mmCIF file of C-alpha atoms and ligand atoms in Angstrom:
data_model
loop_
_atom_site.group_PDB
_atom_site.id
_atom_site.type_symbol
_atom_site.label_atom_id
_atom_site.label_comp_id
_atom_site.label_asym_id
_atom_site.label_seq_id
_atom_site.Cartn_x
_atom_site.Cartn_y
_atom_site.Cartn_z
ATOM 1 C CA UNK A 1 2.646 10.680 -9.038
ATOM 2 C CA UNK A 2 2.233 14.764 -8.227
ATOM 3 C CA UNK A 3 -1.067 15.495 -8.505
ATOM 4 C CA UNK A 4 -1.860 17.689 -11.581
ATOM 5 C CA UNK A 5 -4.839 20.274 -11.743
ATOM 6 C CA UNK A 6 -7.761 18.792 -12.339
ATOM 7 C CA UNK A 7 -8.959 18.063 -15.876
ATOM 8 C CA UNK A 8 -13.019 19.465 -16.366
ATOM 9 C CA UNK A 9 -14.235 16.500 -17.205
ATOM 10 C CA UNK A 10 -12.569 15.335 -14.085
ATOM 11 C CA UNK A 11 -14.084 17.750 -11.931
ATOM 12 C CA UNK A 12 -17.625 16.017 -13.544
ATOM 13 C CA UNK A 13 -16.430 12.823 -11.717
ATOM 14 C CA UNK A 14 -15.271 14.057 -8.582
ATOM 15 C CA UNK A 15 -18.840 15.405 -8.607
ATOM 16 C CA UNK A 16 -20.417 12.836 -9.861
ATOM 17 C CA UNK A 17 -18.514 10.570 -6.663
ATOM 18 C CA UNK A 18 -19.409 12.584 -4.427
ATOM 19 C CA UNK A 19 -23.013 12.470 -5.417
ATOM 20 C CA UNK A 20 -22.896 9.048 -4.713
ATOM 21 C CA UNK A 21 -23.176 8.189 -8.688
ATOM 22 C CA UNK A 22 -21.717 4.363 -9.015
ATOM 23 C CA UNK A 23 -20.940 5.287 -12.733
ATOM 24 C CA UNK A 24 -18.788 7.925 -11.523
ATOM 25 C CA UNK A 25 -17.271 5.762 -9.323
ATOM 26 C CA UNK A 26 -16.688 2.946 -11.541
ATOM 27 C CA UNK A 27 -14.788 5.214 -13.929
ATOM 28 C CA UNK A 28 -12.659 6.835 -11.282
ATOM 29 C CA UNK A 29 -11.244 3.256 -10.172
ATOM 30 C CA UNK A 30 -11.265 2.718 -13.892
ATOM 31 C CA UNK A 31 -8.622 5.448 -14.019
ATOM 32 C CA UNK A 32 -7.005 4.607 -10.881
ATOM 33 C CA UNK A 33 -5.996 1.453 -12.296
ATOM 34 C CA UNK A 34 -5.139 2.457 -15.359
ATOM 35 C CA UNK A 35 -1.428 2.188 -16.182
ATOM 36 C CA UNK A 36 -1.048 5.298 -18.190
ATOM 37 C CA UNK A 37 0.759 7.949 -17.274
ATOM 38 C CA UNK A 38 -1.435 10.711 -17.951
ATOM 39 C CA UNK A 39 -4.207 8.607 -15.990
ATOM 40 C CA UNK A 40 -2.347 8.151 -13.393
ATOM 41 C CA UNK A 41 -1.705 11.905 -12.777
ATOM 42 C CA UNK A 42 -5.524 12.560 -13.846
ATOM 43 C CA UNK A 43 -5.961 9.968 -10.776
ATOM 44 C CA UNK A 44 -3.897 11.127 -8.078
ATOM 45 C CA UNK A 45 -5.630 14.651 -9.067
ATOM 46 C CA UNK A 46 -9.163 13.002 -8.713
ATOM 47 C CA UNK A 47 -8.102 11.263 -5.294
ATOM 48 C CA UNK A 48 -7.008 14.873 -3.984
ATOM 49 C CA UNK A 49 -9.714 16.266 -4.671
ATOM 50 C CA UNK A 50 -11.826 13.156 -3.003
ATOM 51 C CA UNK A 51 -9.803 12.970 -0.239
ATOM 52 C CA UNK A 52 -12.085 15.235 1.939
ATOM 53 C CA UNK A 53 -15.027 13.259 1.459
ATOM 54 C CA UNK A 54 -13.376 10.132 3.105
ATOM 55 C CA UNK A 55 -12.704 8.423 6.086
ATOM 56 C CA UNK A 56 -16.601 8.026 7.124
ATOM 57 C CA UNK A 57 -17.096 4.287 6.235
ATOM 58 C CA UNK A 58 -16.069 1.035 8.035
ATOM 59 C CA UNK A 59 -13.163 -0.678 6.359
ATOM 60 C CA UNK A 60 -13.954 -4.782 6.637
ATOM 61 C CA UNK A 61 -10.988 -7.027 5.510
ATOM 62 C CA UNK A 62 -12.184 -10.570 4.813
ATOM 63 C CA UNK A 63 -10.387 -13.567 3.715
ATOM 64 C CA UNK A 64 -10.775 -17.695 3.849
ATOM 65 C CA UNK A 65 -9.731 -20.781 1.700
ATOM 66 C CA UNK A 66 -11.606 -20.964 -1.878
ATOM 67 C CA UNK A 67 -15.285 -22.211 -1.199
ATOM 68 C CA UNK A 68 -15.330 -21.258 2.559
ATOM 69 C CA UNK A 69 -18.321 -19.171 1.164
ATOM 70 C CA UNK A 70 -17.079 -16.193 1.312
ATOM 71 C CA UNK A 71 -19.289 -14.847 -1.763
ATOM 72 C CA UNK A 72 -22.220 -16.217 0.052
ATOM 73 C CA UNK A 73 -21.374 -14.044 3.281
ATOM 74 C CA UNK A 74 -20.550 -11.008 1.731
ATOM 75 C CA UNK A 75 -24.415 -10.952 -0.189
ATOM 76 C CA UNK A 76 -26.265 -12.052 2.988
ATOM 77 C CA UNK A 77 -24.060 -9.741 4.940
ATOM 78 C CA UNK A 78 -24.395 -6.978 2.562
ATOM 79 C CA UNK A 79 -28.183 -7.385 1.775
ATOM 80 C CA UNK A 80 -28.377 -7.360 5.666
ATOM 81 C CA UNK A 81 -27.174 -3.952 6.025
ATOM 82 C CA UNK A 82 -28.196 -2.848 2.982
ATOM 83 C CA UNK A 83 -32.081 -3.311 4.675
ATOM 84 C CA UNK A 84 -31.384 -1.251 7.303
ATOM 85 C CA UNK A 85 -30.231 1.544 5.247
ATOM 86 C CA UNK A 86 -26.687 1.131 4.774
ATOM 87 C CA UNK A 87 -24.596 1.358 1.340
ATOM 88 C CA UNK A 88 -22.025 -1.210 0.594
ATOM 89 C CA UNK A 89 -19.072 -1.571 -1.690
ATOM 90 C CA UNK A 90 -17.348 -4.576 -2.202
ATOM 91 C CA UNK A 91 -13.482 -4.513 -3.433
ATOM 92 C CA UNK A 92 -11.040 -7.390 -3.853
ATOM 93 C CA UNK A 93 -7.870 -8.122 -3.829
ATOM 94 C CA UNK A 94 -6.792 -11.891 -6.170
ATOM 95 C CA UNK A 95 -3.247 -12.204 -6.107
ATOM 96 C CA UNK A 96 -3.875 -15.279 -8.485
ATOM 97 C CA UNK A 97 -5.716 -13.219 -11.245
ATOM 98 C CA UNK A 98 -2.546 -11.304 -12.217
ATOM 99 C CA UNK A 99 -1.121 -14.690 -13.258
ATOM 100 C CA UNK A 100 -3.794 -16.222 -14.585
ATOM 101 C CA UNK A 101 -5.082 -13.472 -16.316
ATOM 102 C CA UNK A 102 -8.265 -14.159 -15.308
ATOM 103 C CA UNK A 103 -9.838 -13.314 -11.652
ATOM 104 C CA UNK A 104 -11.988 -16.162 -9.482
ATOM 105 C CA UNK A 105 -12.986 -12.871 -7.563
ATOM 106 C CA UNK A 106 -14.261 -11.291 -11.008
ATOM 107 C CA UNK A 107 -16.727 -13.857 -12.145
ATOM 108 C CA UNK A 108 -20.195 -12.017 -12.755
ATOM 109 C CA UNK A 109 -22.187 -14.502 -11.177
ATOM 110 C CA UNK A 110 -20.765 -14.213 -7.863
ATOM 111 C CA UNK A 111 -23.502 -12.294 -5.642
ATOM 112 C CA UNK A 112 -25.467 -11.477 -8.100
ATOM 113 C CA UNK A 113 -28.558 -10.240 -5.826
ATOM 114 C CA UNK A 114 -26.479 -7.968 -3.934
ATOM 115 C CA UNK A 115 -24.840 -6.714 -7.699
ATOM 116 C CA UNK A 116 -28.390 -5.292 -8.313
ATOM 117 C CA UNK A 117 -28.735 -3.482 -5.172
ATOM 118 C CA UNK A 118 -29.141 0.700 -5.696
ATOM 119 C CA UNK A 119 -26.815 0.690 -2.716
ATOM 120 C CA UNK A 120 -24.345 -1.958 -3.317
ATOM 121 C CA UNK A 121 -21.073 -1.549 -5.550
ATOM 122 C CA UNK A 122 -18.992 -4.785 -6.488
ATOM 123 C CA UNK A 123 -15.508 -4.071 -7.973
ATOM 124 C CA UNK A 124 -13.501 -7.183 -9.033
ATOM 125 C CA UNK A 125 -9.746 -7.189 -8.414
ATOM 126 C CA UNK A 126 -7.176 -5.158 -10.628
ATOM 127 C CA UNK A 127 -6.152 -7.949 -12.934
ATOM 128 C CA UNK A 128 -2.364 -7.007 -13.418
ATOM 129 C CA UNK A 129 0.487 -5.868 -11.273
ATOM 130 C CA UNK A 130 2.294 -7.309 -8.643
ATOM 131 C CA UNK A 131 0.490 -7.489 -5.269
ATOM 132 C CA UNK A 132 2.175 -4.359 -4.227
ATOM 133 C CA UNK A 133 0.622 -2.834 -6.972
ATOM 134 C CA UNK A 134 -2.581 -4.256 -7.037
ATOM 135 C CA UNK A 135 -3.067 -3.445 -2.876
ATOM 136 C CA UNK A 136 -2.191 0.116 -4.236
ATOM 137 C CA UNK A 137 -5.031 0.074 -6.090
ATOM 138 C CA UNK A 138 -7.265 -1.317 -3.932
ATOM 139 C CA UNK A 139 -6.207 1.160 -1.547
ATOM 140 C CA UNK A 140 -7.237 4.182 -3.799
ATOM 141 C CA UNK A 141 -10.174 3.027 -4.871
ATOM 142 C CA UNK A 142 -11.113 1.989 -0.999
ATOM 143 C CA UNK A 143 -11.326 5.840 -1.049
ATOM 144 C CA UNK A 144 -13.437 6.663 -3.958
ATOM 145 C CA UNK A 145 -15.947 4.159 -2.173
ATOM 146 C CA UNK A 146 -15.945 5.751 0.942
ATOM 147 C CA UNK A 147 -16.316 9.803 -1.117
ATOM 148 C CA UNK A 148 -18.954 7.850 -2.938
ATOM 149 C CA UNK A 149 -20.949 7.072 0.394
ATOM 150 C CA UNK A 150 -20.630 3.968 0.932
ATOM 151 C CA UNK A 151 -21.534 3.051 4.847
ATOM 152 C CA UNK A 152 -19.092 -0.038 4.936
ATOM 153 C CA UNK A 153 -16.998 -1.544 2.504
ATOM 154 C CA UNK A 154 -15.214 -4.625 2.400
ATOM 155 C CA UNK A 155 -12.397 -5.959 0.787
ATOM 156 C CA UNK A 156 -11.958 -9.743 0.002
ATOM 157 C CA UNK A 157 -9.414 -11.685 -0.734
ATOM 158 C CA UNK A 158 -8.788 -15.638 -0.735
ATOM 159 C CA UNK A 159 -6.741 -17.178 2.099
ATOM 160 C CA UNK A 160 -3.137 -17.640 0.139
ATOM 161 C CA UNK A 161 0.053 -15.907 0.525
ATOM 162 C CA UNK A 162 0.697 -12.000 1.528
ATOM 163 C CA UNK A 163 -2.665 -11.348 1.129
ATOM 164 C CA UNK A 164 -4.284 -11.260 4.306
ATOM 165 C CA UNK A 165 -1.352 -9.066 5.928
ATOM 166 C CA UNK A 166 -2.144 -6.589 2.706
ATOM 167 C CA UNK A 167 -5.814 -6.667 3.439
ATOM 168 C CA UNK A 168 -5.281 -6.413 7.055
ATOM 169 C CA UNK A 169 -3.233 -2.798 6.697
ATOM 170 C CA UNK A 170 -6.213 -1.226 4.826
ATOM 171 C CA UNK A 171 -8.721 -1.953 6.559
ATOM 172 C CA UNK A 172 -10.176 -1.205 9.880
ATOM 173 C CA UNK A 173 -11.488 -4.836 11.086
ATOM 174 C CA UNK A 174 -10.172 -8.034 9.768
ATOM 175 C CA UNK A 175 -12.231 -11.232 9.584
ATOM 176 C CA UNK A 176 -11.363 -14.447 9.249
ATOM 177 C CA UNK A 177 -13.842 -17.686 7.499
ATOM 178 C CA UNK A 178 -13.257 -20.805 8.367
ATOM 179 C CA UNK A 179 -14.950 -24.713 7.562
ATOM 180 C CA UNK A 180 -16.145 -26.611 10.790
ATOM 181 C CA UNK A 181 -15.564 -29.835 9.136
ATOM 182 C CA UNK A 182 -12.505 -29.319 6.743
ATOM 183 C CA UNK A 183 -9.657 -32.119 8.001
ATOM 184 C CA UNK A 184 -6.338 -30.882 9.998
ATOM 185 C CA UNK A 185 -4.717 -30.541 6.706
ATOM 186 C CA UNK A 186 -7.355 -27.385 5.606
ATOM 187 C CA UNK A 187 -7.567 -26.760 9.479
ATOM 188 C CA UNK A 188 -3.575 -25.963 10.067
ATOM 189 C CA UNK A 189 -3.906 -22.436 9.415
ATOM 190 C CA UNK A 190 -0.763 -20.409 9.430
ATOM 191 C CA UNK A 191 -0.532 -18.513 13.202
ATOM 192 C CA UNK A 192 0.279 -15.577 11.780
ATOM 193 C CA UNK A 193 -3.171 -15.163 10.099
ATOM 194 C CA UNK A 194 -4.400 -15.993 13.105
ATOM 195 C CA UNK A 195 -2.882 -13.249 15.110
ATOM 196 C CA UNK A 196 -4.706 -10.767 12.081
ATOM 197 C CA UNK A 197 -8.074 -11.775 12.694
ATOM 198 C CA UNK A 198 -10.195 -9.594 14.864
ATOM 199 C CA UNK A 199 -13.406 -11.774 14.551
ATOM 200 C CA UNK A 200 -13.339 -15.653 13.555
ATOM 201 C CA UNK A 201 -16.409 -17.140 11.826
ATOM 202 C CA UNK A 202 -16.606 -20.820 11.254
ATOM 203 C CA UNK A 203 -19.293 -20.421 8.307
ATOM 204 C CA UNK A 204 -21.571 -23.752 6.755
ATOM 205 C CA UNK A 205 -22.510 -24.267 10.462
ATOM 206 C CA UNK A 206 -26.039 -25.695 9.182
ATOM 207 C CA UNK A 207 -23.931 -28.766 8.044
ATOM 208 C CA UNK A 208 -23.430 -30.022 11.194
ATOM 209 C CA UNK A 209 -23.391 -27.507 14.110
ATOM 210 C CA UNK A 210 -22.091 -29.775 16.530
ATOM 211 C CA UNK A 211 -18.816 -29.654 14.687
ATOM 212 C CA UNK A 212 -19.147 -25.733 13.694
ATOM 213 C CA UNK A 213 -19.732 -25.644 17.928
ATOM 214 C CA UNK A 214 -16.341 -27.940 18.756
ATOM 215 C CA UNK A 215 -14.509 -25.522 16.107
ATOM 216 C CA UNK A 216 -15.249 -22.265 17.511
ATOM 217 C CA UNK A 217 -14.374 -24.050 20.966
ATOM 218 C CA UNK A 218 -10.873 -25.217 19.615
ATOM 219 C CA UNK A 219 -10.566 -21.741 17.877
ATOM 220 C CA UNK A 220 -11.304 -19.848 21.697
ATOM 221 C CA UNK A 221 -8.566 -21.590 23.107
ATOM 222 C CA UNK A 222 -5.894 -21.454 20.451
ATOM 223 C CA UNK A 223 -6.655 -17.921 20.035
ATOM 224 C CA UNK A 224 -6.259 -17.340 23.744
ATOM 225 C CA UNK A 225 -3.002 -18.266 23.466
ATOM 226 C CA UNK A 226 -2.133 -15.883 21.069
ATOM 227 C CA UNK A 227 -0.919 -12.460 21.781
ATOM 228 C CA UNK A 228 -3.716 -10.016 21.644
ATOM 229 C CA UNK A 229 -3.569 -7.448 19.502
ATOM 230 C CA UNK A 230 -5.262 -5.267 21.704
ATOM 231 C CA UNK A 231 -5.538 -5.331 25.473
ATOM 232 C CA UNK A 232 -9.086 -4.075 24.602
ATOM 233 C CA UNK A 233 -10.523 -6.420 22.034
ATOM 234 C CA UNK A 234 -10.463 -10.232 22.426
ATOM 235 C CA UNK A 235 -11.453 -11.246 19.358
ATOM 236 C CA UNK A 236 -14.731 -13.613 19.155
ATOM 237 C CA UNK A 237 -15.483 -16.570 17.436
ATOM 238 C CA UNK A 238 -19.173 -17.705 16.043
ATOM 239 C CA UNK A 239 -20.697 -19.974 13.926
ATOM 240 C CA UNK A 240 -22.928 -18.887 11.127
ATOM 241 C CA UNK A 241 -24.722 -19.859 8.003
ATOM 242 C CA UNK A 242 -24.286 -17.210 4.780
ATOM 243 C CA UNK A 243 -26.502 -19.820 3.156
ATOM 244 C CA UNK A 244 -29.258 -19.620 5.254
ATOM 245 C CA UNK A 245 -29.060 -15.928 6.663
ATOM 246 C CA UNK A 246 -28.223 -17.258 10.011
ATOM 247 C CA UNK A 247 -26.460 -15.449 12.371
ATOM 248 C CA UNK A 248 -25.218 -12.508 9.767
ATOM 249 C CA UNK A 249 -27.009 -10.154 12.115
ATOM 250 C CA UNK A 250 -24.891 -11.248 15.245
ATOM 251 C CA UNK A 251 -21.795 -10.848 13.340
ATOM 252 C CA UNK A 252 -22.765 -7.230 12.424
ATOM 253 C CA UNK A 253 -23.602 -6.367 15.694
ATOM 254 C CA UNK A 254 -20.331 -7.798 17.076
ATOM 255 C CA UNK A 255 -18.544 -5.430 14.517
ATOM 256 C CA UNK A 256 -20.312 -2.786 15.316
ATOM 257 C CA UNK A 257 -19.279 -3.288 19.177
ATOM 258 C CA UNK A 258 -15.431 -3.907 17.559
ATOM 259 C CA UNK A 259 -15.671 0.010 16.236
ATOM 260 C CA UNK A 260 -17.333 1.048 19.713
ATOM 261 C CA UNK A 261 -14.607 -0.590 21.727
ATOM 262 C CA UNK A 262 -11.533 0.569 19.430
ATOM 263 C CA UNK A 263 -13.076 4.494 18.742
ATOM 264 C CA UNK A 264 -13.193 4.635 22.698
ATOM 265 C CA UNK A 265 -9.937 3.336 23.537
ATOM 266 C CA UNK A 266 -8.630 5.426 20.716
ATOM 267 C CA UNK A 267 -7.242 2.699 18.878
ATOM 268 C CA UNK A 268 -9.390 2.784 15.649
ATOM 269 C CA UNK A 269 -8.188 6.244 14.718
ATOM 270 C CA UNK A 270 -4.616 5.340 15.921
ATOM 271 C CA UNK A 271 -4.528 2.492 13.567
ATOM 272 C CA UNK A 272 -5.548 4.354 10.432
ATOM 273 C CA UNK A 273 -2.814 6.513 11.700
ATOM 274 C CA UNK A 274 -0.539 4.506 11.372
ATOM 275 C CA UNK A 275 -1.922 2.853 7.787
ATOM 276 C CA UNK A 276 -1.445 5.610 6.152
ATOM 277 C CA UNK A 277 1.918 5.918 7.328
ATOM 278 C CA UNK A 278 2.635 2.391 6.656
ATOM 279 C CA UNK A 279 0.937 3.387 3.073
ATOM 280 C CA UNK A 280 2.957 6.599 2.657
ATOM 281 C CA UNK A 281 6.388 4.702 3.244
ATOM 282 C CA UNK A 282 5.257 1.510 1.378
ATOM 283 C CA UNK A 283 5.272 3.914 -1.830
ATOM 284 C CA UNK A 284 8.350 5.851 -0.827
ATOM 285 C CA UNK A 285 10.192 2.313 -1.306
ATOM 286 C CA UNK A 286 8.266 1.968 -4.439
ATOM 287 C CA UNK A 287 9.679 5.115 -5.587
ATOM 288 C CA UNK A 288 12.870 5.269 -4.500
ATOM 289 C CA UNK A 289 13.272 1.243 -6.196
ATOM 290 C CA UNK A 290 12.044 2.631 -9.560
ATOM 291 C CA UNK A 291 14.269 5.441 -9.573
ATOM 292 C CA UNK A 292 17.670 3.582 -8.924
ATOM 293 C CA UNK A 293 16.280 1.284 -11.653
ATOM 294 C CA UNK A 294 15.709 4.154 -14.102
ATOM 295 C CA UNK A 295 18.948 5.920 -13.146
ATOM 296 C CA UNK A 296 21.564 5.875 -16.188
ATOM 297 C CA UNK A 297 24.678 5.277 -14.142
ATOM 298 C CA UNK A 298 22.734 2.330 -12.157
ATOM 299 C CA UNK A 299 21.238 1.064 -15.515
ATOM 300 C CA UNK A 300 25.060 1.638 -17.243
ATOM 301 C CA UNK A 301 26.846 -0.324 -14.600
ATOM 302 C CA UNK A 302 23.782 -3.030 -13.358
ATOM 303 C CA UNK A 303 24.744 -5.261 -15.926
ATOM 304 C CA UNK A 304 28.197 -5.665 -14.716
ATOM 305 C CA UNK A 305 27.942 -5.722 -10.704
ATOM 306 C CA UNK A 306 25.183 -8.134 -11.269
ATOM 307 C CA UNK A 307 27.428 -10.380 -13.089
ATOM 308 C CA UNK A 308 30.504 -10.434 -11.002
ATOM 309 C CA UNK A 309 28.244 -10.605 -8.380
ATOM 310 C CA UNK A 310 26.555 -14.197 -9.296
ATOM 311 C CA UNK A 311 29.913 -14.858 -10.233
ATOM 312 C CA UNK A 312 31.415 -14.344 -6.769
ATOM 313 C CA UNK A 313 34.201 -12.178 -7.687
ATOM 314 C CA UNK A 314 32.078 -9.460 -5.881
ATOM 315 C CA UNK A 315 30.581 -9.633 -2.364
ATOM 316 C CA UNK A 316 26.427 -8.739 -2.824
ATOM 317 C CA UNK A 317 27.472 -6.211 0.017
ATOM 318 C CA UNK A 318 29.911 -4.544 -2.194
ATOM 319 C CA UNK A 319 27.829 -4.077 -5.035
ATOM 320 C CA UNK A 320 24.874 -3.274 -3.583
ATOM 321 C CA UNK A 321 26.806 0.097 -1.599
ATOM 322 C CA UNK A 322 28.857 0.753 -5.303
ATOM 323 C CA UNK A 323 25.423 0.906 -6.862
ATOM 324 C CA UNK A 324 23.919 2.552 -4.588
ATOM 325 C CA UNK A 325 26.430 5.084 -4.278
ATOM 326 C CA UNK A 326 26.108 5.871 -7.708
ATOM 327 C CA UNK A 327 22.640 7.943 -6.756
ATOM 328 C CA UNK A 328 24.094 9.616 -3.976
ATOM 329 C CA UNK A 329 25.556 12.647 -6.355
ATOM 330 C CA UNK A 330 21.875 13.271 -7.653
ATOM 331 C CA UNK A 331 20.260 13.655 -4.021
HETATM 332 P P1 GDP B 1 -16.016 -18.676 -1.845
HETATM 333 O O1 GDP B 1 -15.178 -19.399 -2.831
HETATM 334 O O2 GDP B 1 -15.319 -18.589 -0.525
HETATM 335 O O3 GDP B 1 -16.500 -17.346 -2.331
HETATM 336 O O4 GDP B 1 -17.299 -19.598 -1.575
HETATM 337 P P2 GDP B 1 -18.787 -19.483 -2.171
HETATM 338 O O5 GDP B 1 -19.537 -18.394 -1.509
HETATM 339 O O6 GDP B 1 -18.712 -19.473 -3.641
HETATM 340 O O7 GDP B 1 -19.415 -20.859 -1.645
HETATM 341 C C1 GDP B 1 -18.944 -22.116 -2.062
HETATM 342 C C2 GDP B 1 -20.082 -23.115 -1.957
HETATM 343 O O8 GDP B 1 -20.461 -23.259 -0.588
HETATM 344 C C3 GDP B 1 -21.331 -22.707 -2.715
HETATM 345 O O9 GDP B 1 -21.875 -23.837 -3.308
HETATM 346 C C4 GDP B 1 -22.233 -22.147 -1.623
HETATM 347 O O10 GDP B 1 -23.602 -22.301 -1.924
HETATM 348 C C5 GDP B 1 -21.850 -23.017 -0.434
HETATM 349 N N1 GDP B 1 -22.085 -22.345 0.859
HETATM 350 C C6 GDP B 1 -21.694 -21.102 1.203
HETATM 351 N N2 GDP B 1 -22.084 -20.816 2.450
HETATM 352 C C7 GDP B 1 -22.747 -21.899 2.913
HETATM 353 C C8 GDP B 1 -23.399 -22.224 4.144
HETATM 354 O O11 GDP B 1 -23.458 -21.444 5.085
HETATM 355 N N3 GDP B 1 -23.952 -23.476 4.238
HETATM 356 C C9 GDP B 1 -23.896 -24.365 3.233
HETATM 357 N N4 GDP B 1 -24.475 -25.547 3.416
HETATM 358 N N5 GDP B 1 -23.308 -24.096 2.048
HETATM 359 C C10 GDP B 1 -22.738 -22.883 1.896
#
């Protein structure tokens, strides 16, 4: 969307943002989700003009199964740092609420003492659009936070699908919850999340820590057999207890010493580097898939190709370079 000048009352937001103001925050990412075209151009305006005022916080990804506890450690983590000064926003990303119309990550009870912090902001997920579109989102208003302020911000999302790998290319430090006790069945989790986790925590250790002890044991050893991700970060695995408070402080610190490591190897800037390449691209194909779908010779001739296509009289090669052909006299 090009960025259009920006509207005065606009200007009051940006402002307002920058400020720190969560109302004027909560109305920007109102408008950055907003599926109206004029919103969308007063948005990419807004994010333009926000864009200098970002970059400052540290970008948390998060993810485990549905009651891990992930809730719980996100309001003893964030009332953690929020007593040492810090300002936290929470985002989220539920691929299920866009089909069930109604987001498990949106439900106003969840950390409710950290909701009524001065310094934290909670935003549920964007509850419509594909994935793609919803991590779009999320990515935008990941920005506002960090004009807004915010000292750390994390974005959450439960352990199913494309998620994590979403989550993962937004954010700076990805962490992964896990039960001690859950049976191999919960246990199996796919390698590939795995391989995105910087930091493991097996959370509900107060159950029984002898198991949460075995688990993070099992976890060292699988995890050494990964590949690293980084010849400079092994990442660690701990035990902890977001109902009880315990050992939220250790997993802070051990973040903390993530960002230390990866700023002096020059990693952590690379990485955003790359993201917002990855980003830039990611909407490119975006782009370029809505415009062949809104050209009139593709949308004239579609009907057919796709037909003789399922039909086998033409070979999906073939009608995929005819169609695409078709927009190679308007570039
Ligand atoms: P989420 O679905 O991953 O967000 O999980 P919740 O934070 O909603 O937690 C699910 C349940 O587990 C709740 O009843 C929590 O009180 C409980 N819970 C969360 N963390 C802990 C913990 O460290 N120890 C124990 N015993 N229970 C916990």
């Amino acid at each position: 969307m090009q960025a259009a000048g920006l509207l005065p009352e606009d200007r009051e937001l940006v402002d307002g943002v920058i400020a720190g103001q969560r109302r004027a925050l909560a109305k920007v990412i109102t408008l950055i989700e907003s599926t109206r075209h004029d919103h969308q151009a007063r948005a990419a305006a807004v994010l333009d003009a926000l864009l200098p005022h970002t970059g400052r916080a540290l970008r948390i990804g998060l993810t485990g199964v549905p009651g891990v506890g992930k809730s719980t450690f996100i309001e003893a983590f964030g009332l953690h740092l929020i007593a040492q000064g810090l300002k936290v926003a929470v985002l989220a990303i539920d691929p299920s609420s866009s089909r069930s119309g109604g987001s498990i990550l949106g439900d106003k009870t969840r950390m409710e003492r950290l909701a009524q912090q001065e310094a934290a902001f909670i935003r549920p997920s964007p509850s419509s659009g594909t994935l793609g579109g919803v991590a779009e989102k999320t990515r935008e208003a990941l920005l506002a936070c960090e004009a807004a302020g915010f000292d750390v911000v994390i974005v959450e999302t439960v352990g199913v699908g494309q998620s994590e790998t979403v989550v993962a290319g937004m954010t700076d430090v990805f962490v992964l919850l896990q039960l001690p006790n859950a049976g191999d069945d919960l246990q199996a989790i796919k390698k590939g999340i795995m391989e995105l986790a910087d930091l493991v925590i097996y959370n509900k250790a107060d159950l029984d820590a002898a198991a949460a002890e075995r688990a993070c044991l099992q976890m060292r050893s699988a995890l050494a057999l990964l590949h690293a991700s980084s010849p400079h970060w092994r990442p660690p695995v701990m035990p902890t207890s977001a109902l009880h408070g315990q050992g939220i402080d250790k997993v802070w610190q051990t973040l903390l010493d993530y960002r230390a490591a990866m700023t002096a190897c020059g990693e952590f800037a690379e990485k955003r580097r790359h993201q917002a390449l990855d980003w830039m691209w990611s909407l490119i194909d975006a782009g370029l898939r809505h415009r062949f779908r809104e050209h009139p010779a593709v949308q004239a001739t579609l009907p057919d190709i796709t037909q003789a296509v399922t039909a086998g009289v033409v070979s999906p090669t073939a009608g995929a370079h005819r169609l695409l052909n078709l927009m190679n006299r308007y570039f």
